[in-house]
Tab-separated table of C-alpha atoms in Angstrom:
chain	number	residue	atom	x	y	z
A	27	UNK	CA	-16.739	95.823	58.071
A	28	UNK	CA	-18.194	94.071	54.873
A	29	UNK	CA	-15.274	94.365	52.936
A	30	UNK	CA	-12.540	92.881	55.878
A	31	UNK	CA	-15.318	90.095	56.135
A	32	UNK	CA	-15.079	89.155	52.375
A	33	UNK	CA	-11.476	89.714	52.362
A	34	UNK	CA	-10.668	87.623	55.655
A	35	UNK	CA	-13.102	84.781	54.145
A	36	UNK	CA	-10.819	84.734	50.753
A	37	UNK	CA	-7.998	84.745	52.802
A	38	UNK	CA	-9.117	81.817	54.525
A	39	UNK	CA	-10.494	79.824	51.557
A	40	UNK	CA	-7.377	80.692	49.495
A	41	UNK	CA	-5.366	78.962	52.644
A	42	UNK	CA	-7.512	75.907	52.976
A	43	UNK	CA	-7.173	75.908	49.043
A	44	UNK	CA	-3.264	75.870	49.254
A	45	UNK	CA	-3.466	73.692	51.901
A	46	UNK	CA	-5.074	70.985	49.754
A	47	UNK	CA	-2.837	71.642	47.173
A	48	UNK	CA	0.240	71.217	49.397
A	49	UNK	CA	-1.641	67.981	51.181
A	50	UNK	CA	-2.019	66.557	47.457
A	51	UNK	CA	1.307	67.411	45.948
A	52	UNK	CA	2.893	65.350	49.411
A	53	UNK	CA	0.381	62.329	48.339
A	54	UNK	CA	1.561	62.661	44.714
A	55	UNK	CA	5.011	62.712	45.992
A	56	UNK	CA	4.694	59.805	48.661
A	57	UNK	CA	2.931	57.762	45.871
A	58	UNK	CA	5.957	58.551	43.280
A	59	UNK	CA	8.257	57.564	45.424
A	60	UNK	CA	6.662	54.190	46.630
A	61	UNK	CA	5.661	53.074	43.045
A	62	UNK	CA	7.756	50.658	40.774
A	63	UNK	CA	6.515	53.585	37.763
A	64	UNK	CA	8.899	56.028	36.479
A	65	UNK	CA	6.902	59.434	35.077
A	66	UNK	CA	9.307	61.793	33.254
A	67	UNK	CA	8.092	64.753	31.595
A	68	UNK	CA	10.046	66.682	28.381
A	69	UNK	CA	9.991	68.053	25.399
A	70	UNK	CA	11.122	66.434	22.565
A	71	UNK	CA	12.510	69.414	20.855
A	72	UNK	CA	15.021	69.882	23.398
A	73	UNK	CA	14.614	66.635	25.515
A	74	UNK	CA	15.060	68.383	28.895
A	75	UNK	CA	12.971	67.001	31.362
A	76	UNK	CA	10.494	68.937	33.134
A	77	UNK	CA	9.734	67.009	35.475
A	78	UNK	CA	11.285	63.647	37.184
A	79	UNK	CA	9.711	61.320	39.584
A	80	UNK	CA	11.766	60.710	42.657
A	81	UNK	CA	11.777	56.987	42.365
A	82	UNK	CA	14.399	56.993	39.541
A	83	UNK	CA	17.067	56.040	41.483
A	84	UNK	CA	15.571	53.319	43.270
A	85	UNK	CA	14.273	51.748	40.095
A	86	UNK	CA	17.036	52.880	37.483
A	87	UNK	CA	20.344	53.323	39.545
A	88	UNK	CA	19.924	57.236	38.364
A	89	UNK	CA	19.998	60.485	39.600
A	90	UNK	CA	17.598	62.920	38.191
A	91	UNK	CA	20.824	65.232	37.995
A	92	UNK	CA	22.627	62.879	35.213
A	93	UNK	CA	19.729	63.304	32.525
A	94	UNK	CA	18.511	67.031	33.863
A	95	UNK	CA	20.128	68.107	30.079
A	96	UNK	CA	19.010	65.175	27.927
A	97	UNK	CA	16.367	62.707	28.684
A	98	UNK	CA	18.103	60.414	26.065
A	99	UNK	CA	21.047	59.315	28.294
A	100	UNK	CA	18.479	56.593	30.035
A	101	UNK	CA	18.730	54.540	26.757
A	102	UNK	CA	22.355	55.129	25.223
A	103	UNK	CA	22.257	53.257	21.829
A	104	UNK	CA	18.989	51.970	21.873
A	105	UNK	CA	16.932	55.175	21.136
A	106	UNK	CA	13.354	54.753	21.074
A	107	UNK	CA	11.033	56.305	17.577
A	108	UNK	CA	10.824	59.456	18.287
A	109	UNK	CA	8.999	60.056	15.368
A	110	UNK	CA	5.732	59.265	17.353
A	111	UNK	CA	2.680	61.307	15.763
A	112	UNK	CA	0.980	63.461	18.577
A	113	UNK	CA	-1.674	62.045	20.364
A	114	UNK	CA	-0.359	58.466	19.866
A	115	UNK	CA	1.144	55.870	22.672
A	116	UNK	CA	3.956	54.094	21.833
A	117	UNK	CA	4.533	50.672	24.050
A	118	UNK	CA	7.518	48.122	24.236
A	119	UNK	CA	9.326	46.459	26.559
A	120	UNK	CA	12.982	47.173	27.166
A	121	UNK	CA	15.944	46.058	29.206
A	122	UNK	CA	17.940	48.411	31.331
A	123	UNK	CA	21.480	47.742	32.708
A	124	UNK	CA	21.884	49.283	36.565
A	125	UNK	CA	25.766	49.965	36.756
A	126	UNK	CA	25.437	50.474	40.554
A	127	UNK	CA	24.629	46.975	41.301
A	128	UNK	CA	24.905	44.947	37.953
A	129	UNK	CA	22.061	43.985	37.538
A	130	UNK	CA	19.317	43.581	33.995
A	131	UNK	CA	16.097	44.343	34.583
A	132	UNK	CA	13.401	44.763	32.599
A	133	UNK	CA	10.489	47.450	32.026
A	134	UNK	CA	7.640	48.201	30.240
A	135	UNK	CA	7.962	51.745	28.377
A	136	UNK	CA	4.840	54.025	27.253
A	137	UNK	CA	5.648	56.928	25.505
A	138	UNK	CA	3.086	59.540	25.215
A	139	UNK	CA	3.104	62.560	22.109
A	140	UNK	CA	0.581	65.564	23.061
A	141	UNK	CA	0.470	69.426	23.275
A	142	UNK	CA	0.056	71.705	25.676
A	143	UNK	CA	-0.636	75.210	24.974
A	144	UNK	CA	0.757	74.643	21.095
A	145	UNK	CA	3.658	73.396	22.793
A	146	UNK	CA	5.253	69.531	22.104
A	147	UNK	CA	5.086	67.631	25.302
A	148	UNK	CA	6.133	63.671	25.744
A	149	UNK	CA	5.286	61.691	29.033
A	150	UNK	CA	7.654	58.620	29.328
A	151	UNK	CA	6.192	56.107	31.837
A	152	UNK	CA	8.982	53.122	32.733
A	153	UNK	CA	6.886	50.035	34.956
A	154	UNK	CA	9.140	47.709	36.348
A	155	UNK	CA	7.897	44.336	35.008
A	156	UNK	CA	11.243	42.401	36.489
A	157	UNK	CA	9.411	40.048	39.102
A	158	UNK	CA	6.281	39.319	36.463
A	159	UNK	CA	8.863	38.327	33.992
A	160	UNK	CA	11.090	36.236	36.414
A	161	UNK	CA	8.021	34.879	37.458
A	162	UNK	CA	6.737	33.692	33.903
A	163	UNK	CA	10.102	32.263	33.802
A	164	UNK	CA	9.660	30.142	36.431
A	165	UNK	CA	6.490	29.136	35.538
A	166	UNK	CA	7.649	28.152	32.128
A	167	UNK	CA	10.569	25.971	33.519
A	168	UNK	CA	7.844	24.351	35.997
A	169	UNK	CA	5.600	23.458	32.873
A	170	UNK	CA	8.802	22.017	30.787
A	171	UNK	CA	10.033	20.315	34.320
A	172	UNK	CA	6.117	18.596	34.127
A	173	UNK	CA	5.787	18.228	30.651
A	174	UNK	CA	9.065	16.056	30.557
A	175	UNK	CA	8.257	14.357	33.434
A	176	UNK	CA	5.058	13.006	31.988
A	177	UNK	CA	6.687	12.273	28.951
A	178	UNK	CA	8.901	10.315	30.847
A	179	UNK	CA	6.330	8.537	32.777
A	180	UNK	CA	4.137	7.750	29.486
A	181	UNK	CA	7.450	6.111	28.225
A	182	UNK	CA	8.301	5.045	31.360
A	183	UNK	CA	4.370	2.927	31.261
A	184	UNK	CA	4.988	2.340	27.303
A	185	UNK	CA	8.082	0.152	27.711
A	186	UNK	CA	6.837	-1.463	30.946
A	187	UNK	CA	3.500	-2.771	29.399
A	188	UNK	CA	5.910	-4.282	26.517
A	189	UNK	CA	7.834	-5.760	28.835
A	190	UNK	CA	5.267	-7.516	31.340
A	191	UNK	CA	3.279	-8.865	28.420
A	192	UNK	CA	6.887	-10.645	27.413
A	193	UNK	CA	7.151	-12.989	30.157
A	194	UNK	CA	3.406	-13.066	30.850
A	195	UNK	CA	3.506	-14.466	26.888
A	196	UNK	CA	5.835	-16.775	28.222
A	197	UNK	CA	3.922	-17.863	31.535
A	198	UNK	CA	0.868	-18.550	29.033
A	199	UNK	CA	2.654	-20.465	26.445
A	200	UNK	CA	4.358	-22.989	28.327
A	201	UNK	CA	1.263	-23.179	30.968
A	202	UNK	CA	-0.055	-24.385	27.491
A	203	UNK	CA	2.363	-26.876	26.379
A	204	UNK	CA	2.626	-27.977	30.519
A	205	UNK	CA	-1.076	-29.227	30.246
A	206	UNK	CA	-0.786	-30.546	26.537
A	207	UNK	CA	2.701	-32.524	27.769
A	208	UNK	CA	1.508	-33.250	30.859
A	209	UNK	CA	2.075	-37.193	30.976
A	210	UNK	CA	5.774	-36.766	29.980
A	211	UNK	CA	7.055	-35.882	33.464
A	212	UNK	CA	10.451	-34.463	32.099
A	213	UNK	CA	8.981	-31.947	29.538
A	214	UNK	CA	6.932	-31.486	33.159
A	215	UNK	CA	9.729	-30.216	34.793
A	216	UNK	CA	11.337	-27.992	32.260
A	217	UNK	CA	8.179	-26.412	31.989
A	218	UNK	CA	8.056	-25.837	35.304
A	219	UNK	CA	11.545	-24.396	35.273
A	220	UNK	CA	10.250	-22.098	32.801
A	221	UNK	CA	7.571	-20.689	34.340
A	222	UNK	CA	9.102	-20.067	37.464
A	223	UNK	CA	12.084	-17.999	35.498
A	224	UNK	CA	9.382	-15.988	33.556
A	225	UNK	CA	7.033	-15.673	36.882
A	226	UNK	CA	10.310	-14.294	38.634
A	227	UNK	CA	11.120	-11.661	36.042
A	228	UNK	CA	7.856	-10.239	36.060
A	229	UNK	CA	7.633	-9.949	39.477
A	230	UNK	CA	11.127	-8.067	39.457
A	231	UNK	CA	9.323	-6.037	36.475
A	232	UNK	CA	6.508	-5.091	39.074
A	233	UNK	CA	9.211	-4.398	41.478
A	234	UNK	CA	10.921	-1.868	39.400
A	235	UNK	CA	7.726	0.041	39.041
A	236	UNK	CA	7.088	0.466	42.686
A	237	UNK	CA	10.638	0.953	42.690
A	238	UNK	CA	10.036	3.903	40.301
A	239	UNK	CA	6.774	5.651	43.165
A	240	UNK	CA	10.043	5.048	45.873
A	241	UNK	CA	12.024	7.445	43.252
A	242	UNK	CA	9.290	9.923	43.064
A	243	UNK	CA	8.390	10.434	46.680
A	244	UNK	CA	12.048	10.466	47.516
A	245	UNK	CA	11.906	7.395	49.366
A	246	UNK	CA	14.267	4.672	46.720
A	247	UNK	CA	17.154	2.819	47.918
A	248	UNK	CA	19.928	0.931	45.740
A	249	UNK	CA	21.018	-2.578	46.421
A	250	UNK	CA	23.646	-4.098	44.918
A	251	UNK	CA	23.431	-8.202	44.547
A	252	UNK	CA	24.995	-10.416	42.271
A	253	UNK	CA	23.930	-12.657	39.598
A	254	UNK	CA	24.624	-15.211	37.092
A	255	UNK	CA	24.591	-13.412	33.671
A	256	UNK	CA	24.450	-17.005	31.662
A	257	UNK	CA	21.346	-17.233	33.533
A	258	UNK	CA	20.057	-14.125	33.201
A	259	UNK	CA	20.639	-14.585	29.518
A	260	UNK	CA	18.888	-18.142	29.419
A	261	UNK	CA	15.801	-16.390	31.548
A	262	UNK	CA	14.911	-13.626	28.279
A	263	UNK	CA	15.384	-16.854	25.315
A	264	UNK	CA	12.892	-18.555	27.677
A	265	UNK	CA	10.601	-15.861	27.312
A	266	UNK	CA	10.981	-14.697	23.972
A	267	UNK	CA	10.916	-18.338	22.330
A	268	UNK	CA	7.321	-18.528	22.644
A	269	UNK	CA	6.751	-15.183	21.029
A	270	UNK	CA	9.242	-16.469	18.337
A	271	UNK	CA	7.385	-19.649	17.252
A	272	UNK	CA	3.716	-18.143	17.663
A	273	UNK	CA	5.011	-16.146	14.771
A	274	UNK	CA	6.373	-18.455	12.925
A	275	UNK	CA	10.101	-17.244	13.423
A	276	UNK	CA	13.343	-18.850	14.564
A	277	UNK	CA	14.961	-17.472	17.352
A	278	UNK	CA	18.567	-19.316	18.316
A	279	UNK	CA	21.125	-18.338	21.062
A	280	UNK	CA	24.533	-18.681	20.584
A	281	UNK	CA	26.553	-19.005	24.024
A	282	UNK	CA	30.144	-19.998	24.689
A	283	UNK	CA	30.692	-20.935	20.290
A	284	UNK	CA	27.018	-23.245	20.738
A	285	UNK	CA	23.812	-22.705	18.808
A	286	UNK	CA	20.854	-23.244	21.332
């Protein structure tokens, strides 16, 4: 009776033993096949694999049947060292071509040199890095997209300071000469004239930079008007004169064969 008891409670431990074993091994196997990593095990005397995780289609486009004689037909040309000293990793990141579907994508490859009872063992691990890189792609389009637009905006603010302080200059200097001529009523006037032109442009100067906030939030519209270019023309030596003489230079116009 003492022996059937010890050999009915082996029994039963050596089945709840192989039950665990079987209840791992179908984890192991549901994991394998749900993870973006490739495990392949071989030897690299012979490079048959040993063993081949059942995500290798999914991820590769491959049956485990077409490299079941040589591991090396999942690189073609581009062998990788296989000159790896034992106990050493070896790390890179590779491109792979699916032929099913056409597509590149990209992987990073460990390659792992050990022995197993005296014998030469390699463990190839392929992790799908495709989204993270298409991702830092992105990313590094977004930061050029920004990093132009800024640039664009600092030039955008360099020119338009320039430009405001060009008819403001103007508004200043013949507000100047307005109050220093200010008996003579016709020097009166085409001061006046002047700083109404100059006042005008830098309001349309301010306009164009709200006009440029419209642009960014999507919200600009274009209008087409007309206007007199021999005015137009008349409106920027009326605003760079004063710049002119305050340093001492000449500045002359020269319109329809007459020097202004």
């Amino acid at each position: 009776g003492v022996i059937f008891r010890l050999v009915q409670v082996g029994r039963q431990r050596e089945m709840e033993k192989n039950r665990e074993i079987q209840l791992r091994e179908h984890f192991f196997d549901l994991l394998l096949r749900t993870t973006d990593d490739i495990f392949i095990l071989f030897s690299p005397d012979t490079f048959v694999p040993e063993y081949v995780s059942p995500n290798l289609e999914r991820l590769l486009g491959l049956r485990p049947e077409e490299i079941s004689e040589d591991v090396r037909l999942l690189w073609g040309e581009q062998q990788p060292d296989w000159d790896l000293p034992c106990g050493k990793i070896c790390s890179v990141s590779r491109e792979f071509f699916l032929r099913q579907t056409g597509e590149h994508r990209w992987f990073k490859e460990q390659l792992y040199h050990f022995t197993l009872d005296g014998l030469r063992r390699m463990i190839l691990i392929l992790s799908d890095r495709t989204a993270e890189r298409d991702m830092n792609e992105t990313l590094e389009q977004a930061l050029s997209a920004a990093k132009a637009a800024n640039e664009a905006k600092s030039n955008f603010l360099s020119n338009m300071s320039h430009d405001i302080r060009t008819p403001m200059n103007a508004v200043l200097g013949f507000a100047t000469l307005l109050e220093k001529d200010a008996a003579q009523e016709e020097k009166v006037r085409y001061y006046t004239r002047k700083i109404t032109a100059s006042s005008q442009h830098l309001l349309s100067l301010i306009n164009d930079i709200l006009d440029m906030s419209k642009i960014e939030s999507g919200k600009t519209s274009l209008s087409m008007v007309e206007f007199s270019l021999p005015q137009l023309v008349d409106e920027l030596y009326t605003m760079m004169l004063p710049q002119a003489r305050a340093k001492g230079q000449e500045l002359d116009l020269l319109t329809r064969g007459s020097l202004r």
